[in-house]
JSON list of C-alpha atoms in Angstrom, two decimals:
[
{"chain": "A", "resi": 1057, "resn": "GLY", "atom": "CA", "xyz": [0.35, -0.13, -0.25]},
{"chain": "A", "resi": 1058, "resn": "ASP", "atom": "CA", "xyz": [1.05, 3.61, -0.02]},
{"chain": "A", "resi": 1059, "resn": "SER", "atom": "CA", "xyz": [3.02, 4.83, 2.41]},
{"chain": "A", "resi": 1060, "resn": "VAL", "atom": "CA", "xyz": [5.20, 8.11, 3.71]},
{"chain": "A", "resi": 1061, "resn": "THR", "atom": "CA", "xyz": [8.41, 8.60, 5.34]},
{"chain": "A", "resi": 1062, "resn": "GLN", "atom": "CA", "xyz": [9.58, 11.86, 6.74]},
{"chain": "A", "resi": 1063, "resn": "MET", "atom": "CA", "xyz": [12.47, 12.61, 8.53]},
{"chain": "A", "resi": 1064, "resn": "GLU", "atom": "CA", "xyz": [11.97, 12.51, 12.22]},
{"chain": "A", "resi": 1065, "resn": "GLY", "atom": "CA", "xyz": [12.21, 15.79, 14.68]},
{"chain": "A", "resi": 1066, "resn": "PRO", "atom": "CA", "xyz": [12.06, 17.89, 16.18]},
{"chain": "A", "resi": 1067, "resn": "VAL", "atom": "CA", "xyz": [14.25, 19.97, 14.15]},
{"chain": "A", "resi": 1068, "resn": "THR", "atom": "CA", "xyz": [15.59, 23.18, 15.63]},
{"chain": "A", "resi": 1069, "resn": "LEU", "atom": "CA", "xyz": [17.32, 26.25, 13.79]},
{"chain": "A", "resi": 1070, "resn": "SER", "atom": "CA", "xyz": [18.21, 29.68, 14.13]},
{"chain": "A", "resi": 1071, "resn": "GLU", "atom": "CA", "xyz": [16.21, 31.82, 12.91]},
{"chain": "A", "resi": 1072, "resn": "GLU", "atom": "CA", "xyz": [17.25, 32.85, 9.20]},
{"chain": "A", "resi": 1073, "resn": "ALA", "atom": "CA", "xyz": [18.99, 29.20, 8.57]},
{"chain": "A", "resi": 1074, "resn": "PHE", "atom": "CA", "xyz": [18.17, 27.40, 5.77]},
{"chain": "A", "resi": 1075, "resn": "LEU", "atom": "CA", "xyz": [15.33, 24.42, 5.61]},
{"chain": "A", "resi": 1076, "resn": "THR", "atom": "CA", "xyz": [15.10, 21.08, 4.38]},
{"chain": "A", "resi": 1077, "resn": "ILE", "atom": "CA", "xyz": [12.46, 18.20, 5.73]},
{"chain": "A", "resi": 1078, "resn": "ASN", "atom": "CA", "xyz": [12.97, 15.18, 3.92]},
{"chain": "A", "resi": 1079, "resn": "CYS", "atom": "CA", "xyz": [10.14, 13.22, 2.29]},
{"chain": "A", "resi": 1080, "resn": "THR", "atom": "CA", "xyz": [9.70, 10.02, 0.19]},
{"chain": "A", "resi": 1081, "resn": "TYR", "atom": "CA", "xyz": [7.15, 8.28, -0.76]},
{"chain": "A", "resi": 1082, "resn": "THR", "atom": "CA", "xyz": [6.14, 4.80, -2.00]},
{"chain": "A", "resi": 1083, "resn": "ALA", "atom": "CA", "xyz": [2.79, 4.40, -3.97]},
{"chain": "A", "resi": 1084, "resn": "THR", "atom": "CA", "xyz": [1.16, 2.45, -7.25]},
{"chain": "A", "resi": 1085, "resn": "GLY", "atom": "CA", "xyz": [0.90, 5.11, -10.42]},
{"chain": "A", "resi": 1086, "resn": "TYR", "atom": "CA", "xyz": [0.92, 8.61, -10.06]},
{"chain": "A", "resi": 1087, "resn": "PRO", "atom": "CA", "xyz": [0.66, 10.12, -7.25]},
{"chain": "A", "resi": 1088, "resn": "SER", "atom": "CA", "xyz": [-0.29, 13.57, -6.14]},
{"chain": "A", "resi": 1089, "resn": "LEU", "atom": "CA", "xyz": [2.45, 14.99, -3.57]},
{"chain": "A", "resi": 1090, "resn": "PHE", "atom": "CA", "xyz": [1.44, 17.57, -0.23]},
{"chain": "A", "resi": 1091, "resn": "TRP", "atom": "CA", "xyz": [3.14, 19.26, 2.22]},
{"chain": "A", "resi": 1092, "resn": "TYR", "atom": "CA", "xyz": [0.18, 20.36, 4.65]},
{"chain": "A", "resi": 1093, "resn": "VAL", "atom": "CA", "xyz": [1.31, 22.43, 8.09]},
{"chain": "A", "resi": 1094, "resn": "GLN", "atom": "CA", "xyz": [-0.11, 22.21, 11.85]},
{"chain": "A", "resi": 1095, "resn": "TYR", "atom": "CA", "xyz": [0.28, 25.13, 13.97]},
{"chain": "A", "resi": 1096, "resn": "PRO", "atom": "CA", "xyz": [-0.25, 24.36, 18.13]},
{"chain": "A", "resi": 1097, "resn": "GLY", "atom": "CA", "xyz": [-4.12, 23.78, 18.67]},
{"chain": "A", "resi": 1098, "resn": "GLU", "atom": "CA", "xyz": [-5.28, 23.82, 15.55]},
{"chain": "A", "resi": 1099, "resn": "GLY", "atom": "CA", "xyz": [-6.23, 21.41, 12.28]},
{"chain": "A", "resi": 1100, "resn": "LEU", "atom": "CA", "xyz": [-3.78, 21.09, 9.21]},
{"chain": "A", "resi": 1101, "resn": "GLN", "atom": "CA", "xyz": [-3.59, 23.88, 6.55]},
{"chain": "A", "resi": 1102, "resn": "LEU", "atom": "CA", "xyz": [-1.89, 22.79, 2.78]},
{"chain": "A", "resi": 1103, "resn": "LEU", "atom": "CA", "xyz": [1.14, 24.46, 2.01]},
{"chain": "A", "resi": 1104, "resn": "LEU", "atom": "CA", "xyz": [2.22, 23.26, -0.94]},
{"chain": "A", "resi": 1105, "resn": "LYS", "atom": "CA", "xyz": [1.00, 20.91, -3.64]},
{"chain": "A", "resi": 1106, "resn": "ALA", "atom": "CA", "xyz": [2.63, 18.88, -6.63]},
{"chain": "A", "resi": 1107, "resn": "THR", "atom": "CA", "xyz": [0.53, 16.55, -9.06]},
{"chain": "A", "resi": 1108, "resn": "LYS", "atom": "CA", "xyz": [2.72, 15.01, -11.17]},
{"chain": "A", "resi": 1109, "resn": "ALA", "atom": "CA", "xyz": [6.75, 14.57, -11.49]},
{"chain": "A", "resi": 1110, "resn": "ASP", "atom": "CA", "xyz": [9.05, 17.49, -11.74]},
{"chain": "A", "resi": 1111, "resn": "ASP", "atom": "CA", "xyz": [6.23, 19.97, -10.76]},
{"chain": "A", "resi": 1112, "resn": "LYS", "atom": "CA", "xyz": [7.67, 22.18, -8.06]},
{"chain": "A", "resi": 1113, "resn": "GLY", "atom": "CA", "xyz": [5.75, 23.68, -5.60]},
{"chain": "A", "resi": 1114, "resn": "SER", "atom": "CA", "xyz": [5.95, 26.52, -3.53]},
{"chain": "A", "resi": 1115, "resn": "ASN", "atom": "CA", "xyz": [4.18, 28.63, -1.20]},
{"chain": "A", "resi": 1116, "resn": "LYS", "atom": "CA", "xyz": [5.65, 31.46, 1.26]},
{"chain": "A", "resi": 1117, "resn": "GLY", "atom": "CA", "xyz": [9.06, 30.85, 0.65]},
{"chain": "A", "resi": 1118, "resn": "PHE", "atom": "CA", "xyz": [8.23, 27.39, 1.35]},
{"chain": "A", "resi": 1119, "resn": "GLU", "atom": "CA", "xyz": [9.16, 25.05, -2.13]},
{"chain": "A", "resi": 1120, "resn": "ALA", "atom": "CA", "xyz": [9.60, 21.01, -2.94]},
{"chain": "A", "resi": 1121, "resn": "THR", "atom": "CA", "xyz": [9.98, 18.96, -5.97]},
{"chain": "A", "resi": 1122, "resn": "TYR", "atom": "CA", "xyz": [8.20, 16.09, -7.16]},
{"chain": "A", "resi": 1123, "resn": "ARG", "atom": "CA", "xyz": [11.27, 13.46, -7.71]},
{"chain": "A", "resi": 1124, "resn": "LYS", "atom": "CA", "xyz": [9.80, 10.54, -9.63]},
{"chain": "A", "resi": 1125, "resn": "GLU", "atom": "CA", "xyz": [13.28, 8.91, -9.88]},
{"chain": "A", "resi": 1126, "resn": "THR", "atom": "CA", "xyz": [13.54, 9.20, -6.62]},
{"chain": "A", "resi": 1127, "resn": "THR", "atom": "CA", "xyz": [9.68, 9.38, -5.01]},
{"chain": "A", "resi": 1128, "resn": "SER", "atom": "CA", "xyz": [11.00, 12.00, -2.88]},
{"chain": "A", "resi": 1129, "resn": "PHE", "atom": "CA", "xyz": [9.34, 15.22, -2.31]},
{"chain": "A", "resi": 1130, "resn": "HIS", "atom": "CA", "xyz": [11.75, 17.70, 0.19]},
{"chain": "A", "resi": 1131, "resn": "LEU", "atom": "CA", "xyz": [10.53, 20.33, 1.59]},
{"chain": "A", "resi": 1132, "resn": "GLU", "atom": "CA", "xyz": [12.49, 23.23, 1.51]},
{"chain": "A", "resi": 1133, "resn": "LYS", "atom": "CA", "xyz": [13.21, 27.00, 2.92]},
{"chain": "A", "resi": 1134, "resn": "GLY", "atom": "CA", "xyz": [15.59, 29.66, 2.25]},
{"chain": "A", "resi": 1135, "resn": "SER", "atom": "CA", "xyz": [15.32, 31.76, 5.76]},
{"chain": "A", "resi": 1136, "resn": "VAL", "atom": "CA", "xyz": [13.29, 30.14, 8.56]},
{"chain": "A", "resi": 1137, "resn": "GLN", "atom": "CA", "xyz": [11.25, 32.39, 10.45]},
{"chain": "A", "resi": 1138, "resn": "VAL", "atom": "CA", "xyz": [10.53, 31.36, 14.59]},
{"chain": "A", "resi": 1139, "resn": "SER", "atom": "CA", "xyz": [6.65, 32.40, 13.09]},
{"chain": "A", "resi": 1140, "resn": "ASP", "atom": "CA", "xyz": [7.30, 28.90, 10.70]},
{"chain": "A", "resi": 1141, "resn": "SER", "atom": "CA", "xyz": [7.42, 27.33, 13.97]},
{"chain": "A", "resi": 1142, "resn": "ALA", "atom": "CA", "xyz": [5.32, 24.50, 13.88]},
{"chain": "A", "resi": 1143, "resn": "VAL", "atom": "CA", "xyz": [4.75, 20.50, 12.20]},
{"chain": "A", "resi": 1144, "resn": "TYR", "atom": "CA", "xyz": [4.90, 19.60, 9.03]},
{"chain": "A", "resi": 1145, "resn": "PHE", "atom": "CA", "xyz": [3.01, 16.52, 7.29]},
{"chain": "A", "resi": 1146, "resn": "CYS", "atom": "CA", "xyz": [4.43, 14.89, 3.98]},
{"chain": "A", "resi": 1147, "resn": "ALA", "atom": "CA", "xyz": [1.54, 13.20, 2.31]},
{"chain": "A", "resi": 1148, "resn": "LEU", "atom": "CA", "xyz": [0.13, 11.46, -1.18]},
{"chain": "A", "resi": 1149, "resn": "ARG", "atom": "CA", "xyz": [-2.55, 11.23, -2.85]},
{"chain": "A", "resi": 1150, "resn": "GLY", "atom": "CA", "xyz": [-3.06, 8.36, -5.14]},
{"chain": "A", "resi": 1151, "resn": "GLY", "atom": "CA", "xyz": [-4.48, 7.76, -8.09]},
{"chain": "A", "resi": 1152, "resn": "GLY", "atom": "CA", "xyz": [-8.21, 7.14, -8.03]},
{"chain": "A", "resi": 1153, "resn": "GLY", "atom": "CA", "xyz": [-9.74, 8.56, -4.86]},
{"chain": "A", "resi": 1154, "resn": "ASN", "atom": "CA", "xyz": [-9.49, 11.18, -2.65]},
{"chain": "A", "resi": 1155, "resn": "LYS", "atom": "CA", "xyz": [-7.88, 9.39, 0.38]},
{"chain": "A", "resi": 1156, "resn": "LEU", "atom": "CA", "xyz": [-4.46, 10.87, 2.19]},
{"chain": "A", "resi": 1157, "resn": "THR", "atom": "CA", "xyz": [-1.36, 9.27, 3.03]},
{"chain": "A", "resi": 1158, "resn": "PHE", "atom": "CA", "xyz": [0.80, 11.24, 5.66]},
{"chain": "A", "resi": 1159, "resn": "GLY", "atom": "CA", "xyz": [4.41, 10.98, 7.08]},
{"chain": "A", "resi": 1160, "resn": "THR", "atom": "CA", "xyz": [4.64, 11.09, 10.95]},
{"chain": "A", "resi": 1161, "resn": "GLY", "atom": "CA", "xyz": [5.26, 14.71, 10.75]},
{"chain": "A", "resi": 1162, "resn": "THR", "atom": "CA", "xyz": [8.54, 16.69, 11.75]},
{"chain": "A", "resi": 1163, "resn": "GLN", "atom": "CA", "xyz": [8.17, 19.51, 13.98]},
{"chain": "A", "resi": 1164, "resn": "LEU", "atom": "CA", "xyz": [10.12, 22.34, 13.48]},
{"chain": "A", "resi": 1165, "resn": "LYS", "atom": "CA", "xyz": [11.42, 24.98, 15.84]},
{"chain": "A", "resi": 1166, "resn": "VAL", "atom": "CA", "xyz": [12.79, 28.09, 15.50]},
{"chain": "A", "resi": 1167, "resn": "GLU", "atom": "CA", "xyz": [15.23, 29.77, 17.58]},
{"chain": "A", "resi": 1168, "resn": "LEU", "atom": "CA", "xyz": [16.09, 33.82, 17.77]},
{"chain": "B", "resi": 1494, "resn": "GLU", "atom": "CA", "xyz": [-17.00, 31.07, 1.45]},
{"chain": "B", "resi": 1495, "resn": "THR", "atom": "CA", "xyz": [-17.44, 29.41, 4.74]},
{"chain": "B", "resi": 1496, "resn": "GLY", "atom": "CA", "xyz": [-14.59, 26.81, 5.55]},
{"chain": "B", "resi": 1497, "resn": "VAL", "atom": "CA", "xyz": [-14.68, 23.40, 7.38]},
{"chain": "B", "resi": 1498, "resn": "THR", "atom": "CA", "xyz": [-16.18, 23.24, 10.68]},
{"chain": "B", "resi": 1499, "resn": "GLN", "atom": "CA", "xyz": [-16.31, 21.11, 13.61]},
{"chain": "B", "resi": 1500, "resn": "SER", "atom": "CA", "xyz": [-17.65, 20.54, 16.68]},
{"chain": "B", "resi": 1501, "resn": "PRO", "atom": "CA", "xyz": [-17.36, 19.96, 19.47]},
{"chain": "B", "resi": 1502, "resn": "THR", "atom": "CA", "xyz": [-13.70, 21.00, 19.72]},
{"chain": "B", "resi": 1503, "resn": "HIS", "atom": "CA", "xyz": [-12.77, 19.21, 22.79]},
{"chain": "B", "resi": 1504, "resn": "LEU", "atom": "CA", "xyz": [-14.70, 16.29, 24.06]},
{"chain": "B", "resi": 1505, "resn": "ILE", "atom": "CA", "xyz": [-14.10, 13.87, 27.17]},
{"chain": "B", "resi": 1506, "resn": "LYS", "atom": "CA", "xyz": [-15.86, 10.48, 27.31]},
{"chain": "B", "resi": 1507, "resn": "THR", "atom": "CA", "xyz": [-15.81, 7.27, 29.33]},
{"chain": "B", "resi": 1508, "resn": "ARG", "atom": "CA", "xyz": [-14.67, 4.41, 28.04]},
{"chain": "B", "resi": 1509, "resn": "GLY", "atom": "CA", "xyz": [-17.56, 2.28, 26.52]},
{"chain": "B", "resi": 1510, "resn": "GLN", "atom": "CA", "xyz": [-19.73, 5.83, 25.81]},
{"chain": "B", "resi": 1511, "resn": "GLN", "atom": "CA", "xyz": [-20.55, 6.07, 22.72]},
{"chain": "B", "resi": 1512, "resn": "VAL", "atom": "CA", "xyz": [-20.28, 9.66, 20.41]},
{"chain": "B", "resi": 1513, "resn": "THR", "atom": "CA", "xyz": [-20.86, 11.58, 17.93]},
{"chain": "B", "resi": 1514, "resn": "LEU", "atom": "CA", "xyz": [-18.35, 14.54, 16.08]},
{"chain": "B", "resi": 1515, "resn": "ARG", "atom": "CA", "xyz": [-19.70, 16.82, 13.56]},
{"chain": "B", "resi": 1516, "resn": "CYS", "atom": "CA", "xyz": [-18.62, 18.02, 10.49]},
{"chain": "B", "resi": 1517, "resn": "SER", "atom": "CA", "xyz": [-20.08, 21.01, 7.89]},
{"chain": "B", "resi": 1518, "resn": "SER", "atom": "CA", "xyz": [-18.05, 20.97, 4.83]},
{"chain": "B", "resi": 1519, "resn": "GLN", "atom": "CA", "xyz": [-16.62, 24.06, 2.87]},
{"chain": "B", "resi": 1520, "resn": "SER", "atom": "CA", "xyz": [-19.40, 25.40, 0.47]},
{"chain": "B", "resi": 1521, "resn": "GLY", "atom": "CA", "xyz": [-19.28, 23.50, -2.67]},
{"chain": "B", "resi": 1522, "resn": "HIS", "atom": "CA", "xyz": [-17.42, 20.49, -1.72]},
{"chain": "B", "resi": 1523, "resn": "ASN", "atom": "CA", "xyz": [-19.25, 17.05, -1.97]},
{"chain": "B", "resi": 1524, "resn": "THR", "atom": "CA", "xyz": [-16.91, 15.24, -0.16]},
{"chain": "B", "resi": 1525, "resn": "VAL", "atom": "CA", "xyz": [-15.90, 14.18, 3.35]},
{"chain": "B", "resi": 1526, "resn": "SER", "atom": "CA", "xyz": [-13.11, 12.53, 4.50]},
{"chain": "B", "resi": 1527, "resn": "TRP", "atom": "CA", "xyz": [-12.26, 12.06, 8.58]},
{"chain": "B", "resi": 1528, "resn": "TYR", "atom": "CA", "xyz": [-9.14, 10.87, 10.08]},
{"chain": "B", "resi": 1529, "resn": "GLN", "atom": "CA", "xyz": [-7.88, 10.34, 13.58]},
{"chain": "B", "resi": 1530, "resn": "GLN", "atom": "CA", "xyz": [-4.74, 11.71, 14.18]},
{"chain": "B", "resi": 1531, "resn": "ALA", "atom": "CA", "xyz": [-3.19, 10.34, 18.07]},
{"chain": "B", "resi": 1532, "resn": "LEU", "atom": "CA", "xyz": [-0.87, 12.71, 19.48]},
{"chain": "B", "resi": 1533, "resn": "GLY", "atom": "CA", "xyz": [2.71, 12.55, 17.65]},
{"chain": "B", "resi": 1534, "resn": "GLN", "atom": "CA", "xyz": [1.35, 10.81, 14.62]},
{"chain": "B", "resi": 1535, "resn": "GLY", "atom": "CA", "xyz": [0.21, 11.80, 11.49]},
{"chain": "B", "resi": 1536, "resn": "PRO", "atom": "CA", "xyz": [-3.10, 11.67, 10.89]},
{"chain": "B", "resi": 1537, "resn": "GLN", "atom": "CA", "xyz": [-4.69, 8.28, 9.41]},
{"chain": "B", "resi": 1538, "resn": "PHE", "atom": "CA", "xyz": [-7.70, 8.08, 6.75]},
{"chain": "B", "resi": 1539, "resn": "ILE", "atom": "CA", "xyz": [-10.76, 6.89, 8.89]},
{"chain": "B", "resi": 1540, "resn": "PHE", "atom": "CA", "xyz": [-13.60, 6.75, 5.92]},
{"chain": "B", "resi": 1541, "resn": "GLN", "atom": "CA", "xyz": [-14.84, 9.39, 3.08]},
{"chain": "B", "resi": 1542, "resn": "TYR", "atom": "CA", "xyz": [-18.68, 9.96, 1.96]},
{"chain": "B", "resi": 1543, "resn": "TYR", "atom": "CA", "xyz": [-19.05, 10.96, -1.49]},
{"chain": "B", "resi": 1544, "resn": "ARG", "atom": "CA", "xyz": [-22.90, 12.20, -2.23]},
{"chain": "B", "resi": 1545, "resn": "GLU", "atom": "CA", "xyz": [-23.89, 10.73, 1.15]},
{"chain": "B", "resi": 1546, "resn": "GLU", "atom": "CA", "xyz": [-22.67, 7.08, 0.31]},
{"chain": "B", "resi": 1547, "resn": "GLU", "atom": "CA", "xyz": [-19.51, 5.98, 1.77]},
{"chain": "B", "resi": 1548, "resn": "ASN", "atom": "CA", "xyz": [-16.56, 5.53, -0.60]},
{"chain": "B", "resi": 1549, "resn": "GLY", "atom": "CA", "xyz": [-13.55, 3.99, 0.81]},
{"chain": "B", "resi": 1550, "resn": "ARG", "atom": "CA", "xyz": [-12.48, 3.19, 4.49]},
{"chain": "B", "resi": 1551, "resn": "GLY", "atom": "CA", "xyz": [-9.28, 2.89, 6.22]},
{"chain": "B", "resi": 1552, "resn": "ASN", "atom": "CA", "xyz": [-8.33, 0.11, 8.48]},
{"chain": "B", "resi": 1553, "resn": "PHE", "atom": "CA", "xyz": [-10.63, 0.73, 11.24]},
{"chain": "B", "resi": 1554, "resn": "PRO", "atom": "CA", "xyz": [-13.41, -1.43, 12.93]},
{"chain": "B", "resi": 1555, "resn": "PRO", "atom": "CA", "xyz": [-16.92, -1.41, 12.64]},
{"chain": "B", "resi": 1556, "resn": "ARG", "atom": "CA", "xyz": [-17.45, 0.82, 15.51]},
{"chain": "B", "resi": 1557, "resn": "PHE", "atom": "CA", "xyz": [-16.73, 4.16, 13.82]},
{"chain": "B", "resi": 1558, "resn": "SER", "atom": "CA", "xyz": [-19.04, 5.08, 11.50]},
{"chain": "B", "resi": 1559, "resn": "GLY", "atom": "CA", "xyz": [-20.71, 8.15, 9.25]},
{"chain": "B", "resi": 1560, "resn": "LEU", "atom": "CA", "xyz": [-23.13, 9.87, 8.15]},
{"chain": "B", "resi": 1561, "resn": "GLN", "atom": "CA", "xyz": [-23.58, 12.28, 5.12]},
{"chain": "B", "resi": 1562, "resn": "PHE", "atom": "CA", "xyz": [-26.47, 14.54, 5.11]},
{"chain": "B", "resi": 1563, "resn": "PRO", "atom": "CA", "xyz": [-28.10, 15.75, 1.58]},
{"chain": "B", "resi": 1564, "resn": "ASN", "atom": "CA", "xyz": [-26.60, 19.14, 2.42]},
{"chain": "B", "resi": 1565, "resn": "TYR", "atom": "CA", "xyz": [-23.40, 16.99, 2.50]},
{"chain": "B", "resi": 1566, "resn": "SER", "atom": "CA", "xyz": [-22.15, 17.90, 6.54]},
{"chain": "B", "resi": 1567, "resn": "SER", "atom": "CA", "xyz": [-20.90, 14.56, 7.78]},
{"chain": "B", "resi": 1568, "resn": "GLU", "atom": "CA", "xyz": [-21.27, 12.97, 11.45]},
{"chain": "B", "resi": 1569, "resn": "LEU", "atom": "CA", "xyz": [-18.71, 10.29, 12.62]},
{"chain": "B", "resi": 1570, "resn": "ASN", "atom": "CA", "xyz": [-20.09, 8.04, 15.41]},
{"chain": "B", "resi": 1571, "resn": "VAL", "atom": "CA", "xyz": [-17.72, 5.88, 17.30]},
{"chain": "B", "resi": 1572, "resn": "ASN", "atom": "CA", "xyz": [-19.34, 3.50, 19.81]},
{"chain": "B", "resi": 1573, "resn": "ALA", "atom": "CA", "xyz": [-18.21, 1.20, 22.75]},
{"chain": "B", "resi": 1574, "resn": "LEU", "atom": "CA", "xyz": [-15.15, 3.99, 23.17]},
{"chain": "B", "resi": 1575, "resn": "GLU", "atom": "CA", "xyz": [-11.48, 2.80, 24.13]},
{"chain": "B", "resi": 1576, "resn": "LEU", "atom": "CA", "xyz": [-9.02, 4.42, 25.89]},
{"chain": "B", "resi": 1577, "resn": "ASP", "atom": "CA", "xyz": [-6.61, 4.27, 22.48]},
{"chain": "B", "resi": 1578, "resn": "ASP", "atom": "CA", "xyz": [-9.53, 6.12, 20.59]},
{"chain": "B", "resi": 1579, "resn": "SER", "atom": "CA", "xyz": [-8.47, 9.26, 22.32]},
{"chain": "B", "resi": 1580, "resn": "ALA", "atom": "CA", "xyz": [-6.88, 11.11, 19.43]},
{"chain": "B", "resi": 1581, "resn": "LEU", "atom": "CA", "xyz": [-7.54, 14.77, 17.34]},
{"chain": "B", "resi": 1582, "resn": "TYR", "atom": "CA", "xyz": [-10.12, 13.92, 14.92]},
{"chain": "B", "resi": 1583, "resn": "LEU", "atom": "CA", "xyz": [-10.00, 15.73, 11.77]},
{"chain": "B", "resi": 1584, "resn": "CYS", "atom": "CA", "xyz": [-12.43, 16.01, 8.86]},
{"chain": "B", "resi": 1585, "resn": "ALA", "atom": "CA", "xyz": [-11.42, 17.67, 5.16]},
{"chain": "B", "resi": 1586, "resn": "SER", "atom": "CA", "xyz": [-13.61, 18.82, 2.13]},
{"chain": "B", "resi": 1587, "resn": "SER", "atom": "CA", "xyz": [-13.10, 18.36, -0.99]},
{"chain": "B", "resi": 1588, "resn": "GLY", "atom": "CA", "xyz": [-14.36, 18.40, -4.50]},
{"chain": "B", "resi": 1589, "resn": "LEU", "atom": "CA", "xyz": [-14.39, 14.75, -6.47]},
{"chain": "B", "resi": 1590, "resn": "ASP", "atom": "CA", "xyz": [-12.70, 15.72, -9.54]},
{"chain": "B", "resi": 1591, "resn": "ARG", "atom": "CA", "xyz": [-9.28, 14.61, -10.58]},
{"chain": "B", "resi": 1592, "resn": "LEU", "atom": "CA", "xyz": [-8.68, 18.42, -11.40]},
{"chain": "B", "resi": 1593, "resn": "ASN", "atom": "CA", "xyz": [-9.64, 19.79, -7.37]},
{"chain": "B", "resi": 1594, "resn": "THR", "atom": "CA", "xyz": [-8.10, 17.66, -5.77]},
{"chain": "B", "resi": 1595, "resn": "GLU", "atom": "CA", "xyz": [-7.12, 20.11, -2.77]},
{"chain": "B", "resi": 1596, "resn": "ALA", "atom": "CA", "xyz": [-8.53, 18.90, 0.55]},
{"chain": "B", "resi": 1597, "resn": "PHE", "atom": "CA", "xyz": [-9.40, 21.68, 3.25]},
{"chain": "B", "resi": 1598, "resn": "PHE", "atom": "CA", "xyz": [-8.94, 20.58, 6.67]},
{"chain": "B", "resi": 1599, "resn": "GLY", "atom": "CA", "xyz": [-11.55, 21.72, 9.60]},
{"chain": "B", "resi": 1600, "resn": "GLN", "atom": "CA", "xyz": [-9.90, 22.56, 13.19]},
{"chain": "B", "resi": 1601, "resn": "GLY", "atom": "CA", "xyz": [-10.26, 19.29, 14.98]},
{"chain": "B", "resi": 1602, "resn": "THR", "atom": "CA", "xyz": [-12.35, 17.72, 17.81]},
{"chain": "B", "resi": 1603, "resn": "ARG", "atom": "CA", "xyz": [-9.98, 16.86, 20.35]},
{"chain": "B", "resi": 1604, "resn": "LEU", "atom": "CA", "xyz": [-11.72, 13.00, 21.90]},
{"chain": "B", "resi": 1605, "resn": "THR", "atom": "CA", "xyz": [-10.20, 12.04, 25.35]},
{"chain": "B", "resi": 1606, "resn": "VAL", "atom": "CA", "xyz": [-11.38, 8.64, 26.71]},
{"chain": "B", "resi": 1607, "resn": "VAL", "atom": "CA", "xyz": [-10.87, 8.24, 30.85]}
]
């Protein structure tokens, strides 16, 4: 079945540091890939998405590229801010339905 | 355009009891999915409803059941509550359209079973 593996946290960075959160997936067919963010006490918000190989999703300075050859969708940001502190979830949606399969989440803490 | 709303936000129940959680989907969306998020874990798919019919189910026992109403709002019912059912329950709405695959999540219902 479908699965998503993402790096474990917590990841602690200083403000303005470069961020990478690794995500790899296993799926049949051609899934769509997503990054969601969850702030404390809240639900999930879609951060970015990519629907086919080599697509780059981007939003609020975050980027991720759909790499079919390495089955990866790593999240990057060039300069993090304290306000980026949250839990980040990588997810995929397999072909034929709207079910999302999530990774276990990576907590990011950004300090001054 | 209204977002996805869930009620209640917090709930405490006793083991063996039954609970009903509610979700109002975003305007224009006809599909509702429910997820269970245990502490420190990613959300796990429970089931999905499309136009009032169950349209996919995850690895959850039959005591987890649901409904979708003509206005596309939905309920999640859990019978015979167990301690391990304590979690954040998330509802997501979307349109069942391959060109519109984004799911919008509510803020969740925090269920504690004691």
